Short mmCIF file of C-alpha atoms and ligand atoms in Angstrom, two decimals:
data_model
loop_
_atom_site.label_atom_id
_atom_site.label_comp_id
_atom_site.label_asym_id
_atom_site.label_seq_id
_atom_site.Cartn_x
_atom_site.Cartn_y
_atom_site.Cartn_z
CA MET A 1 110.75 21.02 28.87
CA GLY A 2 107.23 22.41 28.40
CA LYS A 3 106.51 24.08 25.04
CA ARG A 4 105.59 27.75 25.12
CA VAL A 5 103.19 29.58 22.86
CA ASN A 6 102.73 33.29 22.36
CA ILE A 7 99.35 34.33 23.73
CA PRO A 8 98.68 38.06 24.08
CA ALA A 9 98.78 38.63 27.83
CA GLY A 10 98.69 41.54 30.25
CA ASP A 11 101.84 42.21 32.32
CA SER A 12 100.49 40.68 35.51
CA ALA A 13 98.70 37.72 33.89
CA ARG A 14 99.61 34.51 35.67
CA ILE A 15 100.83 32.01 33.06
CA LEU A 16 103.00 28.99 33.79
CA ASP A 17 103.88 25.77 32.01
CA ALA A 18 102.52 22.43 33.14
CA VAL A 19 105.81 20.54 33.49
CA THR A 20 107.32 23.26 35.72
CA PHE A 21 104.09 23.38 37.70
CA LEU A 22 104.01 19.60 38.22
CA HIS A 23 107.71 19.59 39.17
CA GLN A 24 107.12 22.29 41.76
CA VAL A 25 104.22 20.35 43.25
CA ALA A 26 106.31 17.16 43.33
CA ASP A 27 109.08 19.13 45.09
CA ASP A 28 106.55 20.21 47.71
CA ASN A 29 106.75 23.81 46.52
CA PRO A 30 103.40 24.39 44.77
CA PRO A 31 102.89 27.79 43.12
CA LEU A 32 99.87 29.93 44.01
CA LEU A 33 97.30 29.39 41.29
CA GLY A 34 94.15 30.89 42.73
CA ARG A 35 90.70 29.34 42.74
CA ARG A 36 90.03 29.36 38.99
CA VAL A 37 92.65 27.53 36.97
CA VAL A 38 92.53 27.15 33.20
CA VAL A 39 94.72 24.49 31.59
CA TYR A 40 95.45 24.83 27.89
CA GLY A 41 96.08 21.56 26.02
CA GLY A 42 94.62 18.13 25.30
CA GLY A 43 97.18 15.53 26.38
CA ASP A 44 97.81 13.51 29.53
CA THR A 45 99.89 16.39 30.89
CA ALA A 46 96.89 18.74 30.66
CA LEU A 47 94.78 16.25 32.62
CA ASP A 48 97.52 15.78 35.23
CA ALA A 49 97.81 19.56 35.64
CA ALA A 50 94.04 20.05 36.00
CA ARG A 51 93.68 17.17 38.48
CA THR A 52 96.62 18.52 40.45
CA ALA A 53 95.08 22.00 40.51
CA ARG A 54 91.88 20.48 41.96
CA ARG A 55 93.89 18.78 44.69
CA LEU A 56 95.58 22.09 45.51
CA GLY A 57 92.17 23.65 46.14
CA ALA A 58 91.04 25.05 42.77
CA THR A 59 87.24 25.22 42.67
CA ASP A 60 87.29 25.55 38.87
CA ALA A 61 89.81 23.49 36.93
CA VAL A 62 88.91 23.98 33.28
CA ILE A 63 90.72 22.41 30.35
CA VAL A 64 90.59 24.42 27.14
CA TYR A 65 91.22 22.26 24.07
CA ARG A 66 90.95 23.40 20.47
CA ARG A 67 89.58 20.14 19.09
CA ASN A 68 86.93 17.70 20.34
CA GLN A 69 87.08 14.57 22.53
CA GLU A 70 87.52 12.30 19.54
CA HIS A 71 90.75 14.08 18.60
CA MET A 72 92.10 14.44 22.12
CA PRO A 73 95.51 12.72 22.45
CA ALA A 74 95.06 11.99 26.18
CA HIS A 75 94.18 8.46 27.28
CA GLY A 76 90.40 7.93 27.61
CA GLU A 77 90.53 6.59 31.17
CA GLU A 78 92.58 9.60 32.29
CA LEU A 79 89.85 11.91 30.95
CA GLU A 80 87.17 9.85 32.68
CA GLN A 81 89.05 10.08 35.98
CA ALA A 82 89.54 13.84 35.61
CA LEU A 83 85.86 14.48 34.85
CA GLY A 84 84.93 12.34 37.86
CA GLU A 85 87.08 14.60 40.03
CA GLY A 86 85.29 17.77 38.90
CA VAL A 87 87.57 18.92 36.07
CA THR A 88 85.52 20.51 33.28
CA MET A 89 86.22 20.70 29.55
CA ARG A 90 85.92 23.52 27.05
CA TRP A 91 86.05 21.61 23.78
CA LEU A 92 86.66 23.38 20.47
CA SER A 93 88.10 26.46 22.12
CA THR A 94 91.39 28.30 22.02
CA ILE A 95 92.82 30.99 24.30
CA ASN A 96 92.94 34.33 22.56
CA GLN A 97 93.96 36.70 25.34
CA VAL A 98 94.96 36.42 29.00
CA ASP A 99 94.41 39.26 31.44
CA VAL A 100 94.37 39.49 35.20
CA GLY A 101 91.31 37.56 36.37
CA THR A 102 89.89 36.82 32.91
CA ILE A 103 90.73 35.09 29.67
CA VAL A 104 89.17 35.40 26.24
CA LEU A 105 88.33 32.15 24.46
CA GLU A 106 87.68 31.84 20.76
CA LYS A 107 85.34 29.09 19.58
CA MET A 108 86.76 26.75 16.95
CA ARG A 109 85.25 24.36 14.43
CA LEU A 110 86.86 21.36 12.76
CA ASN A 111 87.35 21.29 9.02
CA ALA A 112 86.94 18.15 6.89
CA GLU A 113 90.48 17.02 7.80
CA GLY A 114 89.80 17.42 11.51
CA PHE A 115 91.91 20.58 11.87
CA PRO A 116 90.56 23.37 14.07
CA GLU A 117 89.58 26.61 12.38
CA ALA A 118 88.78 29.94 14.03
CA THR A 119 85.14 31.06 14.05
CA GLY A 120 85.55 34.67 15.18
CA GLU A 121 83.17 34.02 18.10
CA TYR A 122 84.61 35.04 21.46
CA GLU A 123 83.71 34.46 25.08
CA GLU A 124 85.23 35.73 28.32
CA ILE A 125 85.66 33.47 31.34
CA GLY A 126 87.14 34.08 34.79
CA ALA A 127 90.62 32.66 35.45
CA ASP A 128 93.22 33.37 38.13
CA SER A 129 95.96 31.48 36.32
CA VAL A 130 96.62 29.69 33.03
CA VAL A 131 98.70 26.52 32.83
CA LEU A 132 100.12 25.72 29.38
CA ALA A 133 100.21 22.01 28.61
CA LEU A 134 101.06 22.15 24.93
CA GLY A 135 103.51 19.27 24.78
CA GLN A 136 107.15 18.94 25.69
CA ASP A 137 110.40 19.54 23.86
CA THR A 138 113.09 16.93 24.34
CA ASP A 139 116.16 18.22 26.18
CA LEU A 140 118.92 17.51 23.65
CA SER A 141 121.56 19.70 25.31
CA LEU A 142 123.63 16.55 25.87
CA LEU A 143 124.13 16.35 22.10
CA THR A 144 125.46 19.86 21.46
CA THR A 145 128.98 18.50 20.85
CA ALA A 146 127.87 15.24 19.19
CA HIS A 147 127.94 16.55 15.63
CA ASP A 148 127.58 13.12 14.04
CA ILE A 149 124.13 12.60 15.56
CA HIS A 150 121.43 14.00 13.29
CA VAL A 151 118.56 15.86 14.89
CA SER A 152 115.48 16.88 12.97
CA ASP A 153 112.36 18.66 14.25
CA GLY A 154 113.70 18.51 17.82
CA VAL A 155 114.14 14.72 17.89
CA VAL A 156 116.99 12.35 17.11
CA GLU A 157 116.93 10.47 13.81
CA VAL A 158 117.31 6.70 14.22
CA GLU A 159 117.45 3.56 12.08
CA SER A 160 114.97 0.71 12.56
CA ASP A 161 117.24 -0.82 15.27
CA LEU A 162 117.24 2.61 17.01
CA MET A 163 120.89 3.34 16.24
CA THR A 164 121.49 7.04 15.63
CA SER A 165 123.74 8.36 12.89
CA GLY A 166 126.52 8.16 15.52
CA ARG A 167 127.91 4.60 15.34
CA GLY A 168 127.13 2.63 18.46
CA ILE A 169 124.87 5.33 19.93
CA PHE A 170 121.22 4.44 20.29
CA ALA A 171 118.17 6.52 21.18
CA GLY A 172 114.48 5.87 21.87
CA GLY A 173 111.37 7.02 23.71
CA ASP A 174 110.59 10.74 23.68
CA ALA A 175 113.96 11.50 22.09
CA VAL A 176 113.02 9.97 18.71
CA PRO A 177 110.09 10.48 16.30
CA ALA A 178 107.36 8.27 17.79
CA GLU A 179 104.23 8.40 19.90
CA ARG A 180 105.19 9.79 23.29
CA THR A 181 103.84 7.24 25.73
CA ALA A 182 105.36 5.11 28.47
CA THR A 183 104.64 1.86 26.62
CA VAL A 184 106.35 3.05 23.43
CA ALA A 185 109.40 4.12 25.48
CA VAL A 186 109.56 0.71 27.21
CA GLY A 187 109.23 -1.06 23.83
CA HIS A 188 112.06 1.08 22.46
CA GLY A 189 114.22 0.03 25.40
CA LYS A 190 113.76 -3.62 24.42
CA LYS A 191 114.36 -2.93 20.73
CA ALA A 192 117.45 -0.83 21.40
CA ALA A 193 118.82 -3.57 23.69
CA ARG A 194 118.55 -6.04 20.78
CA GLY A 195 120.24 -3.52 18.48
CA ILE A 196 123.05 -2.88 20.98
CA ASP A 197 123.57 -6.62 21.47
CA ALA A 198 123.89 -7.14 17.70
CA PHE A 199 126.22 -4.15 17.38
CA VAL A 200 128.53 -5.36 20.16
CA ARG A 201 128.64 -8.87 18.69
CA GLY A 202 129.28 -7.46 15.22
CA VAL A 203 126.26 -9.11 13.61
CA SER A 204 123.32 -7.50 11.82
CA PRO A 205 120.32 -6.88 14.05
CA ALA A 206 117.75 -9.67 13.84
CA THR A 207 114.28 -8.30 13.13
CA PRO A 208 111.75 -10.60 14.79
CA VAL A 209 109.23 -11.81 12.22
CA LYS A 210 105.87 -10.15 12.73
CA HIS A 211 103.03 -12.49 11.95
CA ASP A 212 99.46 -11.54 11.22
CA VAL A 213 97.15 -10.88 14.13
CA ALA A 214 95.21 -14.08 14.91
CA ALA A 215 91.51 -13.46 14.34
CA PHE A 216 88.97 -14.60 16.92
CA GLU A 217 87.80 -17.46 14.67
CA ASN A 218 91.36 -18.85 14.66
CA LEU A 219 91.35 -19.24 18.44
CA ASN A 220 90.05 -22.25 20.32
CA THR A 221 88.60 -20.43 23.28
CA TRP A 222 87.44 -23.65 24.95
CA TYR A 223 91.09 -24.34 25.71
CA TYR A 224 91.29 -21.44 28.15
CA SER A 225 89.60 -21.23 31.52
CA ASP A 226 86.75 -18.76 31.90
CA ALA A 227 87.98 -16.23 34.42
CA GLU A 228 86.70 -12.82 35.40
CA ARG A 229 89.05 -9.92 34.94
CA THR A 230 90.63 -8.70 38.19
CA GLN A 231 89.56 -5.15 38.97
CA ARG A 232 92.31 -2.93 40.31
CA PRO A 233 91.20 -1.22 43.53
CA GLU A 234 90.42 2.47 43.12
CA LEU A 235 90.47 5.25 45.70
CA GLU A 236 86.97 6.65 46.27
CA ARG A 237 86.38 9.96 44.45
CA VAL A 238 85.64 11.92 47.65
CA ARG A 239 88.98 10.85 49.12
CA ARG A 240 90.95 12.29 46.18
CA GLN A 241 90.02 15.95 46.66
CA ASP A 242 92.91 17.24 48.74
CA ASN A 243 95.71 14.71 48.61
CA PHE A 244 98.01 12.92 46.20
CA GLU A 245 97.30 9.36 47.26
CA GLU A 246 97.51 6.71 44.57
CA VAL A 247 94.19 6.66 42.67
CA VAL A 248 94.29 3.31 40.88
CA MET A 249 96.19 0.77 42.93
CA GLY A 250 98.33 -2.01 41.49
CA LEU A 251 97.57 -5.73 41.60
CA THR A 252 98.85 -8.08 44.26
CA GLU A 253 101.49 -10.52 43.06
CA ARG A 254 98.91 -13.32 43.14
CA ASN A 255 96.40 -11.37 41.04
CA ALA A 256 99.06 -10.21 38.60
CA LEU A 257 100.13 -13.80 38.01
CA PHE A 258 96.49 -14.80 37.58
CA GLU A 259 95.95 -12.00 35.04
CA ALA A 260 99.03 -13.08 33.09
CA ARG A 261 97.58 -16.59 32.86
CA ARG A 262 94.41 -15.21 31.26
CA CYS A 263 96.43 -14.16 28.22
CA MET A 264 95.27 -16.08 25.14
CA SER A 265 98.63 -15.53 23.47
CA CYS A 266 96.83 -14.70 20.21
CA GLY A 267 98.97 -15.80 17.29
CA ASN A 268 101.99 -16.59 19.48
CA CYS A 269 102.95 -20.19 20.18
CA PHE A 270 103.14 -20.78 23.92
CA GLU A 271 104.45 -24.33 23.64
CA CYS A 272 101.35 -26.20 24.76
CA ASP A 273 102.45 -29.23 22.69
CA ASN A 274 98.96 -29.76 21.21
CA CYS A 275 100.22 -29.81 17.61
CA PHE A 276 103.01 -32.15 18.62
CA GLY A 277 100.51 -34.49 20.29
CA VAL A 278 97.77 -34.50 17.64
CA CYS A 279 99.79 -34.84 14.44
CA PRO A 280 98.97 -38.33 13.10
CA ASP A 281 102.22 -38.45 11.12
CA ASN A 282 104.70 -37.29 13.75
CA ALA A 283 105.55 -34.44 11.41
CA VAL A 284 105.80 -31.85 14.20
CA LEU A 285 109.32 -31.76 15.55
CA LYS A 286 110.10 -30.28 18.96
CA LEU A 287 113.23 -28.16 18.82
CA GLY A 288 113.58 -27.55 22.54
CA GLN A 289 112.26 -24.62 24.54
CA SER A 290 113.79 -21.71 22.69
CA GLY A 291 113.67 -23.18 19.19
CA LYS A 292 110.01 -24.18 19.55
CA TYR A 293 108.76 -26.43 16.69
CA GLU A 294 109.31 -27.23 13.05
CA ILE A 295 107.06 -29.08 10.64
CA ASP A 296 108.86 -31.82 8.73
CA LEU A 297 107.35 -31.27 5.30
CA ASP A 298 108.52 -34.70 4.09
CA PHE A 299 106.10 -36.29 6.57
CA CYS A 300 103.32 -33.69 6.76
CA LYS A 301 100.36 -34.66 4.58
CA GLY A 302 98.58 -31.34 5.05
CA CYS A 303 95.57 -32.67 7.00
CA GLY A 304 95.32 -29.36 8.93
CA ILE A 305 94.60 -31.03 12.30
CA CYS A 306 97.40 -29.09 14.00
CA VAL A 307 96.01 -25.80 12.67
CA HIS A 308 92.58 -26.73 13.92
CA GLU A 309 93.82 -27.79 17.36
CA CYS A 310 96.22 -24.92 18.06
CA PRO A 311 94.51 -22.88 20.78
CA CYS A 312 96.02 -19.55 19.81
CA GLY A 313 95.98 -19.58 16.01
CA ALA A 314 99.76 -19.74 15.72
CA ILE A 315 99.87 -22.17 12.79
CA GLU A 316 98.96 -21.12 9.29
CA MET A 317 98.55 -23.40 6.25
CA ILE A 318 99.89 -21.95 3.03
CA PRO A 319 98.93 -23.62 -0.27
CA GLU A 320 101.88 -25.36 -1.89
CA ARG A 321 103.23 -23.74 -5.07
CA ILE A 322 103.22 -26.24 -7.91
C1 FAD B 1 103.05 15.25 32.92
C2 FAD B 1 103.16 14.06 32.03
C3 FAD B 1 102.16 13.09 32.05
C4 FAD B 1 102.27 11.98 31.25
N1 FAD B 1 101.29 11.02 31.33
C5 FAD B 1 101.41 9.90 30.59
C6 FAD B 1 100.44 8.86 30.70
O1 FAD B 1 99.44 8.98 31.43
N2 FAD B 1 100.62 7.74 29.96
C7 FAD B 1 101.71 7.58 29.14
O2 FAD B 1 101.86 6.53 28.52
N3 FAD B 1 102.64 8.55 29.01
C8 FAD B 1 102.52 9.70 29.72
N4 FAD B 1 103.46 10.68 29.60
C9 FAD B 1 104.57 10.49 28.64
C10 FAD B 1 105.65 9.55 29.21
O3 FAD B 1 105.97 9.97 30.52
C11 FAD B 1 106.88 9.62 28.30
O4 FAD B 1 106.50 9.33 26.97
C12 FAD B 1 107.93 8.62 28.74
O5 FAD B 1 108.28 8.84 30.10
C13 FAD B 1 109.19 8.76 27.86
O6 FAD B 1 110.19 7.92 28.36
P1 FAD B 1 111.72 8.23 28.07
O7 FAD B 1 112.49 7.10 28.70
O8 FAD B 1 111.94 8.53 26.63
O9 FAD B 1 112.03 9.61 28.82
P2 FAD B 1 111.93 9.97 30.37
O10 FAD B 1 110.90 9.15 31.07
O11 FAD B 1 111.78 11.46 30.39
O12 FAD B 1 113.33 9.53 30.94
C14 FAD B 1 114.52 10.24 30.60
C15 FAD B 1 115.45 10.12 31.79
O13 FAD B 1 116.74 10.61 31.43
C16 FAD B 1 117.22 11.44 32.47
N5 FAD B 1 118.21 12.36 31.88
C17 FAD B 1 117.99 13.43 31.11
N6 FAD B 1 119.14 14.01 30.76
C18 FAD B 1 120.13 13.28 31.32
C19 FAD B 1 121.55 13.36 31.34
N7 FAD B 1 122.20 14.34 30.71
N8 FAD B 1 122.23 12.43 32.03
C20 FAD B 1 121.59 11.43 32.68
N9 FAD B 1 120.24 11.30 32.71
C21 FAD B 1 119.54 12.22 32.03
C22 FAD B 1 115.99 12.14 33.01
O14 FAD B 1 116.22 12.61 34.32
C23 FAD B 1 114.98 11.00 32.98
O15 FAD B 1 115.02 10.22 34.15
C24 FAD B 1 103.39 11.82 30.38
C25 FAD B 1 104.39 12.81 30.34
C26 FAD B 1 104.28 13.91 31.15
C27 FAD B 1 105.38 14.97 31.12
S1 SF4 B 2 99.01 -30.63 8.81
FE1 SF4 B 2 98.53 -32.67 9.66
S2 SF4 B 2 100.31 -33.86 9.10
FE2 SF4 B 2 100.92 -31.80 8.81
S3 SF4 B 2 101.88 -31.23 10.75
FE3 SF4 B 2 99.74 -30.65 10.90
S4 SF4 B 2 98.74 -32.38 11.85
FE4 SF4 B 2 100.72 -33.10 11.12
S1 SF4 B 3 101.86 -24.04 17.68
FE1 SF4 B 3 99.94 -23.92 18.81
S2 SF4 B 3 99.42 -26.04 19.26
FE2 SF4 B 3 101.58 -26.01 18.69
S3 SF4 B 3 102.62 -25.82 20.63
FE3 SF4 B 3 102.37 -23.76 19.82
S4 SF4 B 3 100.52 -23.03 20.77
FE4 SF4 B 3 100.51 -25.24 21.04
#
């Protein structure tokens, strides 16, 4: 559900919210926006709305955002794509008033904490419609009778395994306090699945150990083949003007597999067996595919060869406590 904000507006001013607008377009029932469309917001939804308006025939698709590019929550490549398609930006601006055919913008400045502050400087620009893309509220109507599930600030409270205060009920993605992106939602799905598995088996959820990020100097880059990154095919800009064809195409199965093989697995053992092979004292024990390896400390003399030879920096030497 798109968030609304109270902007002083004349009776016939055309204001709609971005999620409804995008739904209508997806349902093949686009609303009439006119030639000059102003989108208010700074996230991916604002960019989607402006790019969609361009495809529907808007000559001006202007995004009004109260902060600057550095503070914009939208993904950088989405902004780049939008600008390439003729969307324009009004940084450091807020909408003060909407009337038929015009809107009044107020210029903003950022304070030391990066928050926008009003300047009292106004400007009028032409606009046939205003699309509000000010974020979304999660639809929690499903929970109206679930009194044991705690909701705060419009999202569901969860433990670290994503279980809600209702026993055996888990939540994730946009429904919980977190960054609202597709990757976070997918990650939550995986985490919640682990939590559900532990709950059903009656054991405490295992938290996978997070190790430090392997620095570049810990990698042995010679181990990996030198391979150019596969570029995903992109639809030419001129062919995007009046249709909703896919803009950035996916990879073929062959290329996707190739890309996956370019992963250097930084800090994560990928069972190359190097340590097992190079240890002069046979101190590296193979535990089978899932168990990976263990160092038999009764045999290890601490020469560090395995650390040196591990391609991905997965082994760390810790000084012995005496
Ligand atoms: C316009 C727009 C553009 C975005 N662009 C990006 C982007 O470029 N990159 C990015 O990373 N993120 C983007 N996001 C955010 C991203 O889409 C969300 O963060 C992500 O989809 C959240 O996943 P989710 O599984 O929590 O919820 P959703 O993807 O919303 O999935 C919830 C599902 O539950 C279903 N549902 C709801 N109620 C019920 C019910 N009572 N019974 C059964 N099913 C129900 C819904 O129909 C829906 O299918 C965008 C969001 C919007 C709105
Ligand atoms: S530090 Fe040396 S002895 Fe110990 S496991 Fe590594 S290679 Fe083997
Ligand atoms: S720890 Fe390193 S060297 Fe040993 S098997 Fe894993 S990736 Fe290979």
